[in-house]
Amino acid sequence: MGYAMEELVPIVGKLAERYAACGHTSMPYGQAEQLMEAVLYCVHEAETWGGEGAVLDRELSAQEAYEAGMACVEAKAKEALALYNTISQEFDHYGNCCLHDVFVKGMPEFFKWYDMELCPQDTILTLDYPVLKDISASTGIDKIYGYLVCLSIEQKFLHLFPEGHVREVLRRHDSQYEDMAENICEVMLTNIVGHILAGRPLAENGGFRKEDYQKMQDVWGGDRQQRLRGKLMEALSALLQGYGEGGSQALDYFSKTVDNILARLENAVGYGALPNLFP
Amino acid sequence: MDGNWMVLLQRQNQLGKVIETNNATAQYGLMLSEQDAELILEERGHALREQRRVEFGEGIAPKIIHQFCDSDFIDQNNYVDTIIRLQEIFYLYKNEMDDELTDDELLHLMKEQFEEICFGDLDYLEGTCLNLFSQAVRAGYQGYQRSEGHGEYAKFDEVQRWDYDLYYKALKELFWG
């Protein structure tokens, strides 16, 4: 960010005047800092809008960069709202309260209270339902938009399976899955990996048997982790073919989780705890 | 975050605005020299730092001056000191009342108490009157929004200010034995 404080302060001053319009000529440091953060957030938005590493034309003054950033924030908020409405049409929380509360109760409140002028950096929600991508570095509409993109990928993935099947897998994973604060897709992916390793069709439900665990152990012993990863990604890719557009984005989104599952698999094989991982 | 930018934000305020108040205060025999105005603004800076606040626009000093210039308890001798002290009290109670009151509401409240309850005693204004009222505001009282800060203190006063019975009794004793 190449702007000197002297250039940014007048912008904060203008925002502060809006506060003054409410009958105040002074404010606590905390509030003034919040306004400065709002300005920096917008300037940063202007610098990065249009993809990773996009850089703003340096000829712009701080005021112009701020205004461009504000427009970006507004556009992103509209895009996020449109995405939310799209997801809402077929949204299913599968009985999980955490996902239900974030999406059904929390998101509308975010769009209701989000103040893109005085506090665009405020995420407002705690986003308790964990997604499979680390979005902890972003805040405000960036974080909400990123979160909704994750939920959109997840919902598409979960819709590949009948609702009853998803609920059954969740129930076997945790009998109180309604209250669990875990990612549903991760549970489903773990189950899929188990089926692939055991050589059983996905449609076959009812839990894993002793011989399945033996087979998993044999496959793990025969294959090196990298080879196994390749196989699993291939299978996942085949599964996501029904995804249509965005299939590669989804594959990329889930690939880290496959790595996590493999790490847990290695541990489970080492300690004879496969039934815990694949109930 | 580097706090220097807050100093820059405050520099927008102008000395001229304070000196301009002389036009209105002259009729009450109150005048500020340029040094007086500089002192007021310097002390304003200290008070703001102490209360961890940042001021913008023309600031509160001209408003305080306009509000208090017709006070019975301010004359040229105590003018500058009183304004400085009122500034400190103002920022203190903006914080104490969580910015719930607007500047005007707080100034009305201060002026009324300064004149009618404290009779010019700034310590009493700061330590008792505003303290009591700020407790009520923090507890959720919002009646000042309707009254704009006028006639509010009596609702929370813990002291009986004027006892008519006692007054008449004393009057009778004095004049009719």
mmCIF file of C-alpha atoms in Angstrom, chain A residues 5-6 9-14 16-37 40, chain B residues 1-2 5-6 8-10 12 48-49 51-60 63 90-91 94-95 99-104:
data_model
loop_
_atom_site.group_PDB
_atom_site.id
_atom_site.type_symbol
_atom_site.label_atom_id
_atom_site.label_comp_id
_atom_site.label_asym_id
_atom_site.label_seq_id
_atom_site.Cartn_x
_atom_site.Cartn_y
_atom_site.Cartn_z
ATOM 1 C CA MET A 5 -0.957 8.769 6.184
ATOM 2 C CA GLU A 6 -1.289 12.432 5.179
ATOM 3 C CA VAL A 9 -6.332 11.134 7.010
ATOM 4 C CA PRO A 10 -8.626 13.515 5.057
ATOM 5 C CA ILE A 11 -10.651 10.484 3.935
ATOM 6 C CA VAL A 12 -10.999 9.394 7.557
ATOM 7 C CA GLY A 13 -11.946 12.987 8.363
ATOM 8 C CA LYS A 14 -14.808 12.835 5.860
ATOM 9 C CA ALA A 16 -15.780 11.145 10.776
ATOM 10 C CA GLU A 17 -17.962 14.021 9.608
ATOM 11 C CA ARG A 18 -20.722 11.511 8.975
ATOM 12 C CA TYR A 19 -20.316 10.565 12.621
ATOM 13 C CA ALA A 20 -20.403 14.277 13.487
ATOM 14 C CA ALA A 21 -23.709 14.565 11.649
ATOM 15 C CA CYS A 22 -25.115 12.452 14.473
ATOM 16 C CA GLY A 23 -24.231 15.234 16.900
ATOM 17 C CA HIS A 24 -20.673 14.310 17.929
ATOM 18 C CA THR A 25 -17.477 16.256 17.279
ATOM 19 C CA SER A 26 -15.170 13.693 18.871
ATOM 20 C CA MET A 27 -14.921 9.958 19.118
ATOM 21 C CA PRO A 28 -12.927 7.379 21.087
ATOM 22 C CA TYR A 29 -9.611 6.170 19.650
ATOM 23 C CA GLY A 30 -11.161 2.766 19.006
ATOM 24 C CA GLN A 31 -13.803 4.229 16.746
ATOM 25 C CA ALA A 32 -11.308 6.426 14.890
ATOM 26 C CA GLU A 33 -9.116 3.371 14.340
ATOM 27 C CA GLN A 34 -12.125 1.540 12.981
ATOM 28 C CA LEU A 35 -12.655 4.314 10.419
ATOM 29 C CA MET A 36 -9.004 4.205 9.391
ATOM 30 C CA GLU A 37 -9.281 0.427 9.019
ATOM 31 C CA LEU A 40 -7.386 0.865 4.406
ATOM 32 C CA MET B 1 -1.521 1.088 14.175
ATOM 33 C CA ASP B 2 0.639 4.209 14.380
ATOM 34 C CA TRP B 5 -2.440 9.952 12.077
ATOM 35 C CA MET B 6 -4.845 10.882 14.846
ATOM 36 C CA LEU B 8 -3.016 14.823 11.838
ATOM 37 C CA LEU B 9 -6.780 14.402 11.980
ATOM 38 C CA GLN B 10 -7.023 16.812 14.888
ATOM 39 C CA GLN B 12 -7.763 20.233 10.913
ATOM 40 C CA LEU B 48 -8.230 14.362 24.378
ATOM 41 C CA ARG B 49 -5.076 12.313 24.856
ATOM 42 C CA GLN B 51 -9.457 10.488 27.535
ATOM 43 C CA ARG B 52 -8.187 8.634 24.435
ATOM 44 C CA ARG B 53 -10.448 10.514 22.077
ATOM 45 C CA VAL B 54 -9.938 12.154 18.719
ATOM 46 C CA GLU B 55 -11.713 15.334 17.664
ATOM 47 C CA PHE B 56 -12.565 16.512 14.167
ATOM 48 C CA GLY B 57 -14.296 19.440 12.511
ATOM 49 C CA GLU B 58 -14.252 22.695 14.420
ATOM 50 C CA GLY B 59 -14.097 20.913 17.778
ATOM 51 C CA ILE B 60 -15.977 21.409 21.001
ATOM 52 C CA LYS B 63 -19.567 25.201 21.357
ATOM 53 C CA PHE B 90 -16.899 17.255 28.671
ATOM 54 C CA TYR B 91 -14.520 14.658 27.195
ATOM 55 C CA LYS B 94 -18.492 11.655 26.713
ATOM 56 C CA ASN B 95 -16.530 8.532 27.581
ATOM 57 C CA ASP B 99 -21.079 8.507 23.644
ATOM 58 C CA GLU B 100 -24.789 7.956 24.160
ATOM 59 C CA LEU B 101 -25.453 11.691 24.534
ATOM 60 C CA THR B 102 -24.803 14.025 21.624
ATOM 61 C CA ASP B 103 -22.548 17.015 22.220
ATOM 62 C CA ASP B 104 -25.532 19.342 22.531
#
